[in-house]
Tab-separated table of C-alpha atoms and ligand atoms in Angstrom:
chain	number	residue	atom	x	y	z
A	1	UNK	CA	81.957	-25.036	17.049
A	2	UNK	CA	85.771	-25.411	16.548
A	3	UNK	CA	87.973	-25.086	19.656
A	4	UNK	CA	90.046	-21.624	19.452
A	5	UNK	CA	93.875	-21.800	19.137
A	6	UNK	CA	96.114	-19.076	19.958
A	7	UNK	CA	99.706	-19.298	18.691
A	8	UNK	CA	101.977	-16.670	20.035
A	9	UNK	CA	105.467	-16.729	17.968
A	10	UNK	CA	108.632	-15.273	17.757
A	11	UNK	CA	112.194	-15.295	16.257
A	12	UNK	CA	112.671	-19.008	17.365
A	13	UNK	CA	109.978	-20.208	15.148
A	14	UNK	CA	111.925	-19.010	12.373
A	15	UNK	CA	115.762	-20.117	13.671
A	16	UNK	CA	115.588	-23.404	11.741
A	17	UNK	CA	114.449	-21.811	8.239
A	18	UNK	CA	117.995	-19.911	8.693
A	19	UNK	CA	117.040	-16.934	10.175
A	20	UNK	CA	118.483	-14.985	13.268
A	21	UNK	CA	117.053	-14.749	15.993
A	22	UNK	CA	117.543	-11.568	18.371
A	23	UNK	CA	118.653	-12.192	21.894
A	24	UNK	CA	121.247	-15.659	22.671
A	25	UNK	CA	124.470	-16.176	21.338
A	26	UNK	CA	124.497	-15.339	18.062
A	27	UNK	CA	121.671	-12.765	18.243
A	28	UNK	CA	120.989	-9.713	15.484
A	29	UNK	CA	121.086	-7.597	18.345
A	30	UNK	CA	124.374	-8.631	19.453
A	31	UNK	CA	125.913	-6.927	16.041
A	32	UNK	CA	123.607	-3.878	15.879
A	33	UNK	CA	122.593	-0.835	17.749
A	34	UNK	CA	119.149	-1.305	18.147
A	35	UNK	CA	118.402	2.485	18.366
A	36	UNK	CA	120.410	2.968	14.939
A	37	UNK	CA	118.589	0.782	13.124
A	38	UNK	CA	115.425	-0.063	14.308
A	39	UNK	CA	113.678	3.151	16.200
A	40	UNK	CA	112.617	6.462	15.152
A	41	UNK	CA	115.082	8.467	16.452
A	42	UNK	CA	117.776	6.262	14.274
A	43	UNK	CA	115.261	6.730	10.939
A	44	UNK	CA	115.973	10.437	11.474
A	45	UNK	CA	119.687	10.478	11.875
A	46	UNK	CA	120.646	8.157	9.139
A	47	UNK	CA	118.017	6.482	6.820
A	48	UNK	CA	120.021	4.906	4.691
A	49	UNK	CA	121.862	2.804	7.238
A	50	UNK	CA	118.333	1.907	8.725
A	51	UNK	CA	116.914	0.687	4.894
A	52	UNK	CA	120.560	-0.720	4.506
A	53	UNK	CA	119.564	-2.883	7.646
A	54	UNK	CA	116.301	-4.127	6.477
A	55	UNK	CA	117.206	-4.457	3.199
A	56	UNK	CA	120.117	-6.971	4.539
A	57	UNK	CA	117.327	-8.703	6.763
A	58	UNK	CA	114.830	-8.548	3.822
A	59	UNK	CA	117.873	-10.543	1.622
A	60	UNK	CA	118.011	-13.075	4.279
A	61	UNK	CA	114.230	-13.735	4.588
A	62	UNK	CA	114.180	-14.170	0.444
A	63	UNK	CA	116.314	-17.092	0.869
A	64	UNK	CA	114.155	-18.607	3.783
A	65	UNK	CA	111.394	-21.484	3.606
A	66	UNK	CA	109.331	-22.283	6.131
A	67	UNK	CA	110.109	-25.353	8.412
A	68	UNK	CA	108.199	-28.149	9.646
A	69	UNK	CA	107.095	-25.978	12.467
A	70	UNK	CA	105.423	-23.432	10.344
A	71	UNK	CA	103.773	-26.316	8.534
A	72	UNK	CA	102.266	-28.522	11.305
A	73	UNK	CA	100.586	-25.310	12.414
A	74	UNK	CA	98.539	-25.238	9.348
A	75	UNK	CA	97.748	-28.830	10.344
A	76	UNK	CA	96.189	-27.655	13.400
A	77	UNK	CA	93.440	-25.899	11.258
A	78	UNK	CA	91.684	-29.250	10.501
A	79	UNK	CA	90.520	-29.220	13.941
A	80	UNK	CA	90.331	-25.881	15.640
A	81	UNK	CA	90.056	-22.494	15.190
A	82	UNK	CA	94.055	-20.777	14.398
A	83	UNK	CA	95.046	-17.651	14.929
A	84	UNK	CA	98.734	-17.187	14.482
A	85	UNK	CA	100.215	-14.043	16.643
A	86	UNK	CA	103.662	-13.304	15.479
A	87	UNK	CA	106.330	-11.074	16.357
A	88	UNK	CA	108.255	-12.015	13.028
A	89	UNK	CA	108.607	-9.704	10.052
A	90	UNK	CA	108.992	-12.540	8.161
A	91	UNK	CA	106.104	-14.055	5.339
A	92	UNK	CA	106.975	-18.065	6.352
A	93	UNK	CA	103.482	-18.631	8.215
A	94	UNK	CA	102.270	-16.873	5.137
A	95	UNK	CA	104.468	-19.452	2.844
A	96	UNK	CA	103.301	-22.406	4.781
A	97	UNK	CA	99.695	-21.432	4.501
A	98	UNK	CA	98.317	-20.396	7.902
A	99	UNK	CA	94.800	-18.929	7.395
A	100	UNK	CA	94.876	-16.465	10.232
A	101	UNK	CA	97.996	-14.024	10.609
A	102	UNK	CA	98.310	-11.235	13.069
A	103	UNK	CA	101.852	-9.358	12.486
A	104	UNK	CA	102.648	-7.516	15.675
A	105	UNK	CA	105.422	-5.619	14.539
A	106	UNK	CA	105.074	-5.299	10.716
A	107	UNK	CA	106.211	-6.973	7.565
A	108	UNK	CA	109.594	-6.927	5.658
A	109	UNK	CA	107.330	-7.607	2.500
A	110	UNK	CA	105.897	-4.264	2.741
A	111	UNK	CA	106.789	-0.471	3.076
A	112	UNK	CA	105.094	2.314	4.142
A	113	UNK	CA	104.660	5.872	3.243
A	114	UNK	CA	106.337	8.469	6.063
A	115	UNK	CA	103.619	10.900	5.741
A	116	UNK	CA	100.427	9.094	5.188
A	117	UNK	CA	100.927	5.604	7.487
A	118	UNK	CA	98.090	4.389	5.870
A	119	UNK	CA	99.617	3.760	2.218
A	120	UNK	CA	101.434	0.483	2.105
A	121	UNK	CA	102.489	-0.941	-0.717
A	122	UNK	CA	103.778	-4.838	-1.217
A	123	UNK	CA	107.416	-4.747	-2.298
A	124	UNK	CA	107.971	-8.268	-1.760
A	125	UNK	CA	111.486	-9.134	-1.603
A	126	UNK	CA	113.045	-5.358	-3.457
A	127	UNK	CA	115.043	-3.188	-1.468
A	128	UNK	CA	113.913	0.047	-0.442
A	129	UNK	CA	116.691	3.457	-1.501
A	130	UNK	CA	116.474	6.465	-0.677
A	131	UNK	CA	114.732	8.438	-3.135
A	132	UNK	CA	112.080	5.888	-3.344
A	133	UNK	CA	108.719	7.677	-2.591
A	134	UNK	CA	105.327	7.066	-2.076
A	135	UNK	CA	102.308	8.271	-4.265
A	136	UNK	CA	102.218	11.566	-2.266
A	137	UNK	CA	106.264	11.528	-3.105
A	138	UNK	CA	107.545	10.892	0.501
A	139	UNK	CA	110.491	8.853	0.978
A	140	UNK	CA	109.322	5.174	1.772
A	141	UNK	CA	110.467	3.325	5.155
A	142	UNK	CA	110.427	-0.446	5.931
A	143	UNK	CA	106.558	-1.242	6.899
A	144	UNK	CA	108.069	-2.373	10.386
A	145	UNK	CA	107.302	-1.058	14.294
A	146	UNK	CA	110.106	0.094	15.404
A	147	UNK	CA	111.632	0.560	19.295
A	148	UNK	CA	109.067	3.180	20.492
A	149	UNK	CA	106.567	3.345	18.540
A	150	UNK	CA	102.834	2.281	18.675
A	151	UNK	CA	101.857	-1.609	18.128
A	152	UNK	CA	98.572	-0.846	15.980
A	153	UNK	CA	98.151	-4.609	15.591
A	154	UNK	CA	97.703	-5.131	19.788
A	155	UNK	CA	93.984	-4.495	20.090
A	156	UNK	CA	93.179	-6.848	17.405
A	157	UNK	CA	95.345	-9.349	19.354
A	158	UNK	CA	93.700	-9.222	22.656
A	159	UNK	CA	90.681	-9.190	21.369
A	160	UNK	CA	91.490	-12.634	19.680
A	161	UNK	CA	92.909	-13.887	22.860
A	162	UNK	CA	90.039	-12.942	25.167
A	163	UNK	CA	87.737	-16.394	23.919
A	164	UNK	CA	90.901	-18.946	23.413
A	165	UNK	CA	90.701	-22.649	24.466
A	166	UNK	CA	94.690	-23.048	24.383
A	167	UNK	CA	97.930	-20.749	23.700
A	168	UNK	CA	100.426	-21.846	22.153
A	169	UNK	CA	103.993	-19.518	22.886
A	170	UNK	CA	106.659	-21.104	20.693
A	171	UNK	CA	110.088	-19.458	19.824
A	172	UNK	CA	109.779	-15.941	21.458
A	173	UNK	CA	111.795	-15.044	24.643
A	174	UNK	CA	108.625	-12.875	26.217
A	175	UNK	CA	110.741	-9.955	26.777
A	176	UNK	CA	109.458	-7.274	24.874
A	177	UNK	CA	105.780	-5.859	25.333
A	178	UNK	CA	103.270	-5.576	24.439
A	179	UNK	CA	103.456	-8.608	22.719
A	180	UNK	CA	104.821	-10.572	25.611
A	181	UNK	CA	102.096	-9.032	27.392
A	182	UNK	CA	99.277	-11.517	25.499
A	183	UNK	CA	99.917	-14.642	27.681
A	184	UNK	CA	97.732	-12.352	30.058
A	185	UNK	CA	95.329	-11.931	27.538
A	186	UNK	CA	93.913	-15.547	27.440
A	187	UNK	CA	91.494	-16.829	29.851
A	188	UNK	CA	92.994	-18.344	32.724
A	189	UNK	CA	91.329	-21.784	32.306
A	190	UNK	CA	92.870	-21.803	28.852
A	191	UNK	CA	95.653	-24.449	28.485
A	192	UNK	CA	98.952	-23.589	27.915
A	193	UNK	CA	102.174	-24.606	26.227
A	194	UNK	CA	105.654	-23.072	25.689
A	195	UNK	CA	107.717	-24.548	23.692
A	196	UNK	CA	111.917	-23.211	23.782
A	197	UNK	CA	114.895	-24.775	24.058
A	198	UNK	CA	115.580	-22.860	26.667
A	199	UNK	CA	113.987	-21.977	29.753
A	200	UNK	CA	111.914	-18.805	29.075
A	201	UNK	CA	111.134	-16.456	32.239
A	202	UNK	CA	107.086	-16.335	31.895
A	203	UNK	CA	107.254	-17.205	35.801
A	204	UNK	CA	103.995	-15.475	36.330
A	205	UNK	CA	102.260	-18.715	33.940
A	206	UNK	CA	99.992	-20.736	35.905
A	207	UNK	CA	98.725	-24.024	34.379
A	208	UNK	CA	101.944	-23.984	31.845
A	209	UNK	CA	103.018	-26.728	30.255
A	210	UNK	CA	106.598	-25.992	29.223
A	211	UNK	CA	108.210	-28.581	26.468
A	212	UNK	CA	111.835	-27.971	26.249
A	213	UNK	CA	112.673	-28.533	22.255
A	214	UNK	CA	113.163	-26.768	19.559
A	215	UNK	CA	110.229	-25.436	17.694
A	216	UNK	CA	110.620	-28.311	15.012
A	217	UNK	CA	110.685	-30.962	17.293
A	218	UNK	CA	108.100	-29.673	19.724
A	219	UNK	CA	105.418	-28.719	17.699
A	220	UNK	CA	104.984	-31.375	15.701
A	221	UNK	CA	104.451	-33.492	18.895
A	222	UNK	CA	101.986	-31.078	19.962
A	223	UNK	CA	100.266	-31.013	17.182
A	224	UNK	CA	99.835	-34.465	16.955
A	225	UNK	CA	98.633	-34.650	20.707
A	226	UNK	CA	96.008	-31.813	20.154
A	227	UNK	CA	94.618	-33.407	16.871
A	228	UNK	CA	94.436	-36.761	18.376
A	229	UNK	CA	93.311	-35.998	21.890
B	301	APR	N1	112.728	-23.587	18.072
B	301	APR	C1	112.502	-22.638	18.759
B	301	APR	N2	112.598	-21.516	20.163
B	301	APR	C2	113.879	-21.418	19.641
B	301	APR	C3	115.051	-22.012	18.621
B	301	APR	C4	114.290	-22.757	17.939
B	301	APR	N3	115.006	-23.748	16.875
B	301	APR	N4	115.802	-21.036	18.563
B	301	APR	C5	115.774	-20.449	19.803
B	301	APR	N5	114.656	-20.392	20.349
B	301	APR	C6	114.187	-19.355	21.446
B	301	APR	C7	115.190	-18.766	22.141
B	301	APR	O1	115.486	-19.607	23.734
B	301	APR	C8	114.167	-17.796	22.853
B	301	APR	O2	113.790	-17.722	23.925
B	301	APR	O3	113.429	-18.453	20.799
B	301	APR	C9	113.456	-17.151	21.293
B	301	APR	C10	114.057	-16.075	20.615
B	301	APR	O4	113.959	-15.263	21.378
B	301	APR	P1	114.468	-13.496	20.911
B	301	APR	O5	115.380	-13.446	20.109
B	301	APR	O6	114.059	-12.683	21.690
B	301	APR	O7	113.082	-13.046	19.572
B	301	APR	P2	112.285	-12.590	19.992
B	301	APR	O8	111.230	-13.261	21.084
B	301	APR	O9	110.832	-12.975	18.537
B	301	APR	O10	111.916	-10.876	19.822
B	301	APR	C11	111.091	-10.027	20.318
B	301	APR	O11	112.170	-8.504	19.892
B	301	APR	O12	113.345	-7.147	18.612
B	301	APR	C12	112.431	-7.236	18.930
B	301	APR	O13	110.524	-6.834	17.199
B	301	APR	C13	111.870	-7.780	17.503
B	301	APR	O14	110.011	-9.429	17.124
B	301	APR	C14	111.245	-8.805	17.909
B	301	APR	C15	110.835	-8.911	19.345
């Protein structure tokens, strides 16, 4: 029976693929009002602005490629059951080849009906424009969980954490809930690692190993250690 590793990833793992993180020096949120571009209120007020914001981000993702960090997580599957729980909306874990990925905050390559949330369409890297509708005739929106919206995948993520042997947290400031709360959903006896060039405040954490490094420096070292332990 393979041991189970949960990998909780955030924007930092895609930083070295050229995608902006949200907080910190040149974070995306420094240039935008979150509630204008990433909330139901913003969508009601100015849907075209919201669509433009995600069209711009989708074009950035279209240019990005998985980096060494995404790739070494696939290597882990040789010896472990690996479940990636990501806050990222890019598809770099998919492009790298990970087998089990849970997107907590949605996926930039998909669009969603605004009347029936079950209607989800793969649009790859195409823009979404005002006037583009679902099969019921309602405006399409990005398949993204906005601030203030429910996180449908959190129950599944919590369930997957319940019997983890190892938790690896990489590239997240752990400031957004419920995602950040997952660090308390793994067994207290599980081995925990955080990889981040900055010290993140997961202080309530016990028996955690901080690896002060970027994802492409820290993850290959940790994966190598785990594969050869
Ligand atoms: N390698 C690893 N970590 C990095 C790197 C790197 N090269 N560069 C930056 N980081 C770290 C930062 O130090 C920070 O701790 O990545 C983290 C990025 O934090 P945020 O920008 O807050 O991104 P994230 O935690 O993913 O944000 C969570 O907030 O806005 C919402 O929905 C959005 O999913 C996002 C959520």
